[in-house]
Amino acid sequence: MECFAVPDLPEIRPGDDLADLIADRVALEAGDVLTVASTVVSKAEDRAADLSDFPASPRAREIAARLEELTGEEKDPRFAQAVLEESTELLMDAPFLLTESRFGHVSVNAGIDRSNVPDHDLLLLPKQPKASAERIRNGLTERGFEDVAVIVTDTCGRPFRHGQRGVALGWAGMPASRDWRGEHDRDGRELGVTVQSVVDELASAANLVTGEGDDGNPAVVVRDWAFGDHDGSDELFREVEGDFVRQALRQWRFEDA
């Protein structure tokens, strides 16, 4: 498997056609997986915002005041308001904000970015990353690059581990996971639970090339990788009924720790 960056992408502006910009800079092949950082997708979809766009509600002021007391750092209640408006559920309100987005992704601060946003304060996640991935894929197909899968990626932390890794927010042209259940291991034992989140694994591999900070490469091509002869599924985000960690968080408050 090979991962390489799409070279020389310019600063992305609202309305830019990402498929067009990428197609001009790389010769994609059938079977390639193109990963695109959510930051540039958001910029193209005009998801930059300012704190002044989010007048603070009483709830946001309460959250900001509590976080300020806990951390000793000044917290802008307008940022808390932005997080609330970009979320469908606030899973934790201290010692940080853990939220569920409209499309099911659970992350800190609703995934709102405050870096690399020229002329604005905030960069919100794409509203519907799966639809974003589909648009980019369709655009590539129109330009003659067929059978290319697209993954919209982000980075976020993980419970129980230090550091961040790449994850998939949206995808098109491939299943989210491959199902090994019913297949057998080397000893002939039938696998009963293994479902591999390939879109997350490809996003994480690509993130080694994407990088962070001011040297980022927002689009990466994964080549010579094959899904294989497995059943696939588009399930990625757990339903609440089977998410026991989320159920526990609903009953937990920071003071109880």
PDB file of C-alpha atoms in Angstrom:
ATOM      1  CA  MET A   1       0.000   0.000   0.000  1.00  0.00           C
ATOM      2  CA  GLU A   2       1.207   3.490  -0.846  1.00  0.00           C
ATOM      3  CA  CYS A   3       0.103   6.839   0.566  1.00  0.00           C
ATOM      4  CA  PHE A   4       1.120  10.115  -1.078  1.00  0.00           C
ATOM      5  CA  ALA A   5      -0.045  13.713  -0.876  1.00  0.00           C
ATOM      6  CA  VAL A   6      -1.790  15.625  -3.635  1.00  0.00           C
ATOM      7  CA  PRO A   7       0.791  18.362  -4.293  1.00  0.00           C
ATOM      8  CA  ASP A   8       0.461  22.133  -4.345  1.00  0.00           C
ATOM      9  CA  LEU A   9      -3.143  22.602  -3.309  1.00  0.00           C
ATOM     10  CA  PRO A  10      -3.838  26.317  -2.763  1.00  0.00           C
ATOM     11  CA  GLU A  11      -5.539  27.884   0.247  1.00  0.00           C
ATOM     12  CA  ILE A  12      -9.143  26.768  -0.137  1.00  0.00           C
ATOM     13  CA  ARG A  13     -11.853  29.426  -0.367  1.00  0.00           C
ATOM     14  CA  PRO A  14     -15.658  29.208  -0.183  1.00  0.00           C
ATOM     15  CA  GLY A  15     -17.093  27.799  -3.379  1.00  0.00           C
ATOM     16  CA  ASP A  16     -13.859  26.146  -4.547  1.00  0.00           C
ATOM     17  CA  ASP A  17     -14.357  22.879  -6.426  1.00  0.00           C
ATOM     18  CA  LEU A  18     -12.183  20.391  -4.562  1.00  0.00           C
ATOM     19  CA  ALA A  19     -12.628  17.675  -7.174  1.00  0.00           C
ATOM     20  CA  ASP A  20     -11.428  20.061  -9.875  1.00  0.00           C
ATOM     21  CA  LEU A  21      -8.426  21.256  -7.852  1.00  0.00           C
ATOM     22  CA  ILE A  22      -7.396  17.699  -7.014  1.00  0.00           C
ATOM     23  CA  ALA A  23      -7.952  16.341 -10.531  1.00  0.00           C
ATOM     24  CA  ASP A  24      -5.638  19.033 -11.907  1.00  0.00           C
ATOM     25  CA  ARG A  25      -2.799  17.889  -9.639  1.00  0.00           C
ATOM     26  CA  VAL A  26      -2.807  14.107  -9.527  1.00  0.00           C
ATOM     27  CA  ALA A  27      -3.494  11.230 -11.919  1.00  0.00           C
ATOM     28  CA  LEU A  28      -5.889   9.046  -9.990  1.00  0.00           C
ATOM     29  CA  GLU A  29      -6.301   5.374 -10.808  1.00  0.00           C
ATOM     30  CA  ALA A  30      -9.233   2.995 -10.447  1.00  0.00           C
ATOM     31  CA  GLY A  31      -9.149   1.532  -6.961  1.00  0.00           C
ATOM     32  CA  ASP A  32      -7.515   4.577  -5.373  1.00  0.00           C
ATOM     33  CA  VAL A  33      -8.885   5.953  -2.124  1.00  0.00           C
ATOM     34  CA  LEU A  34      -8.704   9.736  -1.848  1.00  0.00           C
ATOM     35  CA  THR A  35      -8.742  11.133   1.685  1.00  0.00           C
ATOM     36  CA  VAL A  36      -9.616  14.803   2.094  1.00  0.00           C
ATOM     37  CA  ALA A  37      -9.224  16.659   5.383  1.00  0.00           C
ATOM     38  CA  SER A  38     -12.473  18.050   6.734  1.00  0.00           C
ATOM     39  CA  THR A  39     -10.807  21.441   7.165  1.00  0.00           C
ATOM     40  CA  VAL A  40     -10.599  22.052   3.417  1.00  0.00           C
ATOM     41  CA  VAL A  41     -14.044  20.569   2.861  1.00  0.00           C
ATOM     42  CA  SER A  42     -15.432  22.991   5.446  1.00  0.00           C
ATOM     43  CA  LYS A  43     -13.617  25.928   3.859  1.00  0.00           C
ATOM     44  CA  ALA A  44     -14.984  25.061   0.417  1.00  0.00           C
ATOM     45  CA  GLU A  45     -18.485  24.735   1.908  1.00  0.00           C
ATOM     46  CA  ASP A  46     -18.230  28.134   3.630  1.00  0.00           C
ATOM     47  CA  ARG A  47     -18.279  26.754   7.154  1.00  0.00           C
ATOM     48  CA  ALA A  48     -15.964  29.405   8.611  1.00  0.00           C
ATOM     49  CA  ALA A  49     -17.611  31.523  11.303  1.00  0.00           C
ATOM     50  CA  ASP A  50     -16.926  34.208  13.882  1.00  0.00           C
ATOM     51  CA  LEU A  51     -17.629  34.184  17.588  1.00  0.00           C
ATOM     52  CA  SER A  52     -19.959  37.124  17.046  1.00  0.00           C
ATOM     53  CA  ASP A  53     -22.221  34.735  15.081  1.00  0.00           C
ATOM     54  CA  PHE A  54     -23.021  32.928  18.345  1.00  0.00           C
ATOM     55  CA  PRO A  55     -24.519  35.232  20.988  1.00  0.00           C
ATOM     56  CA  ALA A  56     -24.170  33.384  24.279  1.00  0.00           C
ATOM     57  CA  SER A  57     -27.258  31.881  25.888  1.00  0.00           C
ATOM     58  CA  PRO A  58     -27.566  31.492  29.678  1.00  0.00           C
ATOM     59  CA  ARG A  59     -26.597  27.830  29.302  1.00  0.00           C
ATOM     60  CA  ALA A  60     -23.450  28.745  27.349  1.00  0.00           C
ATOM     61  CA  ARG A  61     -22.496  31.316  29.989  1.00  0.00           C
ATOM     62  CA  GLU A  62     -22.977  28.730  32.712  1.00  0.00           C
ATOM     63  CA  ILE A  63     -20.800  26.205  30.867  1.00  0.00           C
ATOM     64  CA  ALA A  64     -18.049  28.733  30.182  1.00  0.00           C
ATOM     65  CA  ALA A  65     -17.998  29.942  33.785  1.00  0.00           C
ATOM     66  CA  ARG A  66     -17.727  26.415  35.134  1.00  0.00           C
ATOM     67  CA  LEU A  67     -14.933  25.468  32.726  1.00  0.00           C
ATOM     68  CA  GLU A  68     -13.092  28.666  33.601  1.00  0.00           C
ATOM     69  CA  GLU A  69     -13.333  27.825  37.287  1.00  0.00           C
ATOM     70  CA  LEU A  70     -12.116  24.268  36.726  1.00  0.00           C
ATOM     71  CA  THR A  71      -9.242  25.057  34.375  1.00  0.00           C
ATOM     72  CA  GLY A  72      -8.192  28.523  35.511  1.00  0.00           C
ATOM     73  CA  GLU A  73      -8.285  29.642  31.877  1.00  0.00           C
ATOM     74  CA  GLU A  74     -10.573  32.296  30.408  1.00  0.00           C
ATOM     75  CA  LYS A  75     -13.412  30.737  28.400  1.00  0.00           C
ATOM     76  CA  ASP A  76     -15.498  32.618  25.867  1.00  0.00           C
ATOM     77  CA  PRO A  77     -19.189  31.755  26.315  1.00  0.00           C
ATOM     78  CA  ARG A  78     -19.736  32.405  22.606  1.00  0.00           C
ATOM     79  CA  PHE A  79     -17.517  29.413  21.839  1.00  0.00           C
ATOM     80  CA  ALA A  80     -19.618  27.284  24.180  1.00  0.00           C
ATOM     81  CA  GLN A  81     -22.688  28.519  22.305  1.00  0.00           C
ATOM     82  CA  ALA A  82     -21.146  27.485  18.973  1.00  0.00           C
ATOM     83  CA  VAL A  83     -20.496  24.017  20.387  1.00  0.00           C
ATOM     84  CA  LEU A  84     -24.081  23.729  21.601  1.00  0.00           C
ATOM     85  CA  GLU A  85     -25.495  24.809  18.247  1.00  0.00           C
ATOM     86  CA  GLU A  86     -23.317  22.334  16.343  1.00  0.00           C
ATOM     87  CA  SER A  87     -24.323  19.392  18.559  1.00  0.00           C
ATOM     88  CA  THR A  88     -27.308  17.147  19.015  1.00  0.00           C
ATOM     89  CA  GLU A  89     -26.211  16.002  22.472  1.00  0.00           C
ATOM     90  CA  LEU A  90     -23.815  17.301  25.100  1.00  0.00           C
ATOM     91  CA  LEU A  91     -22.366  14.145  26.631  1.00  0.00           C
ATOM     92  CA  MET A  92     -19.942  15.902  29.022  1.00  0.00           C
ATOM     93  CA  ASP A  93     -19.900  19.538  30.092  1.00  0.00           C
ATOM     94  CA  ALA A  94     -16.805  19.267  32.323  1.00  0.00           C
ATOM     95  CA  PRO A  95     -13.862  19.187  32.441  1.00  0.00           C
ATOM     96  CA  PHE A  96     -14.306  19.626  28.674  1.00  0.00           C
ATOM     97  CA  LEU A  97     -17.185  19.539  26.204  1.00  0.00           C
ATOM     98  CA  LEU A  98     -17.819  16.157  24.606  1.00  0.00           C
ATOM     99  CA  THR A  99     -20.575  16.258  22.017  1.00  0.00           C
ATOM    100  CA  GLU A 100     -22.376  14.338  19.319  1.00  0.00           C
ATOM    101  CA  SER A 101     -22.572  16.041  15.945  1.00  0.00           C
ATOM    102  CA  ARG A 102     -25.616  16.091  13.692  1.00  0.00           C
ATOM    103  CA  PHE A 103     -24.198  13.178  11.686  1.00  0.00           C
ATOM    104  CA  GLY A 104     -23.302  10.978  14.669  1.00  0.00           C
ATOM    105  CA  HIS A 105     -19.615  11.728  15.293  1.00  0.00           C
ATOM    106  CA  VAL A 106     -18.647  12.104  18.965  1.00  0.00           C
ATOM    107  CA  SER A 107     -15.782  14.516  19.589  1.00  0.00           C
ATOM    108  CA  VAL A 108     -14.531  17.313  21.799  1.00  0.00           C
ATOM    109  CA  ASN A 109     -16.030  20.777  21.152  1.00  0.00           C
ATOM    110  CA  ALA A 110     -18.194  19.497  18.265  1.00  0.00           C
ATOM    111  CA  GLY A 111     -15.009  19.242  16.209  1.00  0.00           C
ATOM    112  CA  ILE A 112     -14.781  23.025  15.899  1.00  0.00           C
ATOM    113  CA  ASP A 113     -11.335  24.168  14.809  1.00  0.00           C
ATOM    114  CA  ARG A 114      -9.734  27.455  15.867  1.00  0.00           C
ATOM    115  CA  SER A 115      -6.499  27.190  13.857  1.00  0.00           C
ATOM    116  CA  ASN A 116      -5.716  27.790  10.192  1.00  0.00           C
ATOM    117  CA  VAL A 117      -8.879  29.838   9.657  1.00  0.00           C
ATOM    118  CA  PRO A 118      -7.820  32.994   7.795  1.00  0.00           C
ATOM    119  CA  ASP A 119     -10.017  36.023   8.560  1.00  0.00           C
ATOM    120  CA  HIS A 120     -12.362  34.109  10.887  1.00  0.00           C
ATOM    121  CA  ASP A 121     -12.462  32.788  14.457  1.00  0.00           C
ATOM    122  CA  LEU A 122     -13.851  29.297  13.925  1.00  0.00           C
ATOM    123  CA  LEU A 123     -14.111  26.503  11.389  1.00  0.00           C
ATOM    124  CA  LEU A 124     -17.117  24.214  11.804  1.00  0.00           C
ATOM    125  CA  LEU A 125     -17.219  20.627  10.582  1.00  0.00           C
ATOM    126  CA  PRO A 126     -19.024  19.943   7.295  1.00  0.00           C
ATOM    127  CA  LYS A 127     -22.765  19.649   7.862  1.00  0.00           C
ATOM    128  CA  GLN A 128     -23.026  16.248   6.148  1.00  0.00           C
ATOM    129  CA  PRO A 129     -19.582  14.742   5.451  1.00  0.00           C
ATOM    130  CA  LYS A 130     -21.005  11.722   3.615  1.00  0.00           C
ATOM    131  CA  ALA A 131     -22.741  14.034   1.155  1.00  0.00           C
ATOM    132  CA  SER A 132     -19.490  16.017   0.863  1.00  0.00           C
ATOM    133  CA  ALA A 133     -17.566  12.841   0.015  1.00  0.00           C
ATOM    134  CA  GLU A 134     -20.173  11.894  -2.575  1.00  0.00           C
ATOM    135  CA  ARG A 135     -19.952  15.302  -4.248  1.00  0.00           C
ATOM    136  CA  ILE A 136     -16.175  15.092  -4.499  1.00  0.00           C
ATOM    137  CA  ARG A 137     -16.389  11.554  -5.879  1.00  0.00           C
ATOM    138  CA  ASN A 138     -19.001  12.558  -8.448  1.00  0.00           C
ATOM    139  CA  GLY A 139     -16.823  15.486  -9.477  1.00  0.00           C
ATOM    140  CA  LEU A 140     -13.854  13.182 -10.000  1.00  0.00           C
ATOM    141  CA  THR A 141     -16.000  10.799 -12.051  1.00  0.00           C
ATOM    142  CA  GLU A 142     -17.108  13.682 -14.273  1.00  0.00           C
ATOM    143  CA  ARG A 143     -13.430  14.423 -14.921  1.00  0.00           C
ATOM    144  CA  GLY A 144     -12.707  10.864 -15.990  1.00  0.00           C
ATOM    145  CA  PHE A 145     -11.466   9.408 -12.690  1.00  0.00           C
ATOM    146  CA  GLU A 146     -13.798   6.490 -12.125  1.00  0.00           C
ATOM    147  CA  ASP A 147     -13.891   3.927  -9.311  1.00  0.00           C
ATOM    148  CA  VAL A 148     -12.147   6.242  -6.854  1.00  0.00           C
ATOM    149  CA  ALA A 149     -13.416   6.138  -3.263  1.00  0.00           C
ATOM    150  CA  VAL A 150     -13.388   9.299  -1.147  1.00  0.00           C
ATOM    151  CA  ILE A 151     -13.067   9.650   2.624  1.00  0.00           C
ATOM    152  CA  VAL A 152     -13.527  12.958   4.475  1.00  0.00           C
ATOM    153  CA  THR A 153     -11.239  12.810   7.507  1.00  0.00           C
ATOM    154  CA  ASP A 154     -10.584  14.561  10.790  1.00  0.00           C
ATOM    155  CA  THR A 155      -8.309  14.003  13.772  1.00  0.00           C
ATOM    156  CA  CYS A 156      -9.494  13.408  17.303  1.00  0.00           C
ATOM    157  CA  GLY A 157      -8.361  11.874  20.551  1.00  0.00           C
ATOM    158  CA  ARG A 158      -9.191   8.420  21.884  1.00  0.00           C
ATOM    159  CA  PRO A 159     -10.377   7.216  25.271  1.00  0.00           C
ATOM    160  CA  PHE A 160      -7.690   5.411  27.266  1.00  0.00           C
ATOM    161  CA  ARG A 161      -4.828   6.571  24.991  1.00  0.00           C
ATOM    162  CA  HIS A 162      -2.691   9.670  24.551  1.00  0.00           C
ATOM    163  CA  GLY A 163      -2.488  11.431  21.212  1.00  0.00           C
ATOM    164  CA  GLN A 164      -4.725  11.891  18.234  1.00  0.00           C
ATOM    165  CA  ARG A 165      -5.288   9.879  15.068  1.00  0.00           C
ATOM    166  CA  GLY A 166      -7.161  10.251  11.822  1.00  0.00           C
ATOM    167  CA  VAL A 167     -10.790   9.155  11.621  1.00  0.00           C
ATOM    168  CA  ALA A 168     -13.418   9.090   8.899  1.00  0.00           C
ATOM    169  CA  LEU A 169     -16.352  11.493   9.054  1.00  0.00           C
ATOM    170  CA  GLY A 170     -17.857  10.691   5.670  1.00  0.00           C
ATOM    171  CA  TRP A 171     -17.127   8.309   2.813  1.00  0.00           C
ATOM    172  CA  ALA A 172     -18.320   7.392  -0.678  1.00  0.00           C
ATOM    173  CA  GLY A 173     -17.509   4.619  -3.105  1.00  0.00           C
ATOM    174  CA  MET A 174     -16.703   1.978  -0.514  1.00  0.00           C
ATOM    175  CA  PRO A 175     -18.233   0.434   2.614  1.00  0.00           C
ATOM    176  CA  ALA A 176     -17.236   1.812   6.000  1.00  0.00           C
ATOM    177  CA  SER A 177     -16.244  -1.588   7.347  1.00  0.00           C
ATOM    178  CA  ARG A 178     -15.445  -5.095   6.267  1.00  0.00           C
ATOM    179  CA  ASP A 179     -17.007  -7.988   8.115  1.00  0.00           C
ATOM    180  CA  TRP A 180     -14.839 -10.963   9.028  1.00  0.00           C
ATOM    181  CA  ARG A 181     -17.575 -12.772  10.941  1.00  0.00           C
ATOM    182  CA  GLY A 182     -18.070 -16.287   9.661  1.00  0.00           C
ATOM    183  CA  GLU A 183     -14.530 -16.462   8.288  1.00  0.00           C
ATOM    184  CA  HIS A 184     -11.817 -18.463  10.036  1.00  0.00           C
ATOM    185  CA  ASP A 185      -8.513 -17.770  11.735  1.00  0.00           C
ATOM    186  CA  ARG A 186      -5.299 -19.758  11.132  1.00  0.00           C
ATOM    187  CA  ASP A 187      -6.408 -22.420  13.579  1.00  0.00           C
ATOM    188  CA  GLY A 188      -9.742 -22.894  11.848  1.00  0.00           C
ATOM    189  CA  ARG A 189     -11.770 -21.106  14.512  1.00  0.00           C
ATOM    190  CA  GLU A 190     -14.725 -19.169  13.191  1.00  0.00           C
ATOM    191  CA  LEU A 191     -14.587 -15.428  13.822  1.00  0.00           C
ATOM    192  CA  GLY A 192     -17.663 -14.210  15.668  1.00  0.00           C
ATOM    193  CA  VAL A 193     -17.208 -10.491  16.399  1.00  0.00           C
ATOM    194  CA  THR A 194     -14.532  -8.985  14.128  1.00  0.00           C
ATOM    195  CA  VAL A 195     -15.794  -6.065  12.050  1.00  0.00           C
ATOM    196  CA  GLN A 196     -12.929  -3.899  10.776  1.00  0.00           C
ATOM    197  CA  SER A 197     -13.493  -0.151  10.411  1.00  0.00           C
ATOM    198  CA  VAL A 198     -11.518   0.270   7.201  1.00  0.00           C
ATOM    199  CA  VAL A 199     -12.468   3.907   6.596  1.00  0.00           C
ATOM    200  CA  ASP A 200     -11.010   4.838   9.992  1.00  0.00           C
ATOM    201  CA  GLU A 201      -7.884   2.768   9.369  1.00  0.00           C
ATOM    202  CA  LEU A 202      -7.324   4.346   5.948  1.00  0.00           C
ATOM    203  CA  ALA A 203      -7.929   7.811   7.419  1.00  0.00           C
ATOM    204  CA  SER A 204      -5.358   7.094  10.118  1.00  0.00           C
ATOM    205  CA  ALA A 205      -2.791   5.801   7.615  1.00  0.00           C
ATOM    206  CA  ALA A 206      -3.296   8.842   5.396  1.00  0.00           C
ATOM    207  CA  ASN A 207      -2.924  11.153   8.395  1.00  0.00           C
ATOM    208  CA  LEU A 208       0.727  10.144   8.650  1.00  0.00           C
ATOM    209  CA  VAL A 209       1.150  11.940   5.320  1.00  0.00           C
ATOM    210  CA  THR A 210      -1.403  14.669   5.948  1.00  0.00           C
ATOM    211  CA  GLY A 211       0.498  15.937   8.968  1.00  0.00           C
ATOM    212  CA  GLU A 212      -0.528  18.689  11.352  1.00  0.00           C
ATOM    213  CA  GLY A 213       0.069  22.388  11.930  1.00  0.00           C
ATOM    214  CA  ASP A 214       1.403  24.589   9.148  1.00  0.00           C
ATOM    215  CA  ASP A 215       2.884  21.777   7.045  1.00  0.00           C
ATOM    216  CA  GLY A 216      -0.338  19.896   6.399  1.00  0.00           C
ATOM    217  CA  ASN A 217      -1.228  18.144   3.141  1.00  0.00           C
ATOM    218  CA  PRO A 218      -5.036  18.128   3.099  1.00  0.00           C
ATOM    219  CA  ALA A 219      -5.521  15.521   0.353  1.00  0.00           C
ATOM    220  CA  VAL A 220      -3.827  12.125   0.288  1.00  0.00           C
ATOM    221  CA  VAL A 221      -4.108   9.230  -2.158  1.00  0.00           C
ATOM    222  CA  VAL A 222      -4.055   5.666  -0.835  1.00  0.00           C
ATOM    223  CA  ARG A 223      -3.053   3.297  -3.636  1.00  0.00           C
ATOM    224  CA  ASP A 224      -2.706  -0.484  -4.003  1.00  0.00           C
ATOM    225  CA  TRP A 225      -5.121  -1.254  -1.199  1.00  0.00           C
ATOM    226  CA  ALA A 226      -7.997  -3.666  -1.784  1.00  0.00           C
ATOM    227  CA  PHE A 227     -11.155  -4.243   0.232  1.00  0.00           C
ATOM    228  CA  GLY A 228     -11.018  -7.953  -0.569  1.00  0.00           C
ATOM    229  CA  ASP A 229     -13.756 -10.535  -0.790  1.00  0.00           C
ATOM    230  CA  HIS A 230     -15.603  -9.630   2.383  1.00  0.00           C
ATOM    231  CA  ASP A 231     -19.065  -8.460   3.299  1.00  0.00           C
ATOM    232  CA  GLY A 232     -19.227  -4.717   3.892  1.00  0.00           C
ATOM    233  CA  SER A 233     -21.326  -2.358   5.961  1.00  0.00           C
ATOM    234  CA  ASP A 234     -21.875   1.382   6.172  1.00  0.00           C
ATOM    235  CA  GLU A 235     -22.352   1.284   9.930  1.00  0.00           C
ATOM    236  CA  LEU A 236     -19.723   3.380  11.696  1.00  0.00           C
ATOM    237  CA  PHE A 237     -21.281   5.400  14.515  1.00  0.00           C
ATOM    238  CA  ARG A 238     -22.822   3.315  17.279  1.00  0.00           C
ATOM    239  CA  GLU A 239     -26.524   3.556  17.982  1.00  0.00           C
ATOM    240  CA  VAL A 240     -27.275   4.763  21.495  1.00  0.00           C
ATOM    241  CA  GLU A 241     -29.033   1.501  22.397  1.00  0.00           C
ATOM    242  CA  GLY A 242     -25.794  -0.445  21.993  1.00  0.00           C
ATOM    243  CA  ASP A 243     -23.373   2.238  23.159  1.00  0.00           C
ATOM    244  CA  PHE A 244     -22.856   1.446  26.834  1.00  0.00           C
ATOM    245  CA  VAL A 245     -20.171   4.095  27.271  1.00  0.00           C
ATOM    246  CA  ARG A 246     -22.551   6.813  26.130  1.00  0.00           C
ATOM    247  CA  GLN A 247     -25.292   5.446  28.356  1.00  0.00           C
ATOM    248  CA  ALA A 248     -22.894   5.589  31.307  1.00  0.00           C
ATOM    249  CA  LEU A 249     -21.855   9.158  30.465  1.00  0.00           C
ATOM    250  CA  ARG A 250     -25.491  10.228  30.575  1.00  0.00           C
ATOM    251  CA  GLN A 251     -25.564   9.204  34.244  1.00  0.00           C
ATOM    252  CA  TRP A 252     -22.159  10.686  35.174  1.00  0.00           C
ATOM    253  CA  ARG A 253     -21.085  14.132  36.301  1.00  0.00           C
ATOM    254  CA  PHE A 254     -17.564  15.422  36.817  1.00  0.00           C
ATOM    255  CA  GLU A 255     -18.098  15.967  40.560  1.00  0.00           C
ATOM    256  CA  ASP A 256     -18.732  12.246  40.937  1.00  0.00           C
ATOM    257  CA  ALA A 257     -15.214  11.353  39.801  1.00  0.00           C
TER     258      ALA A 257
END
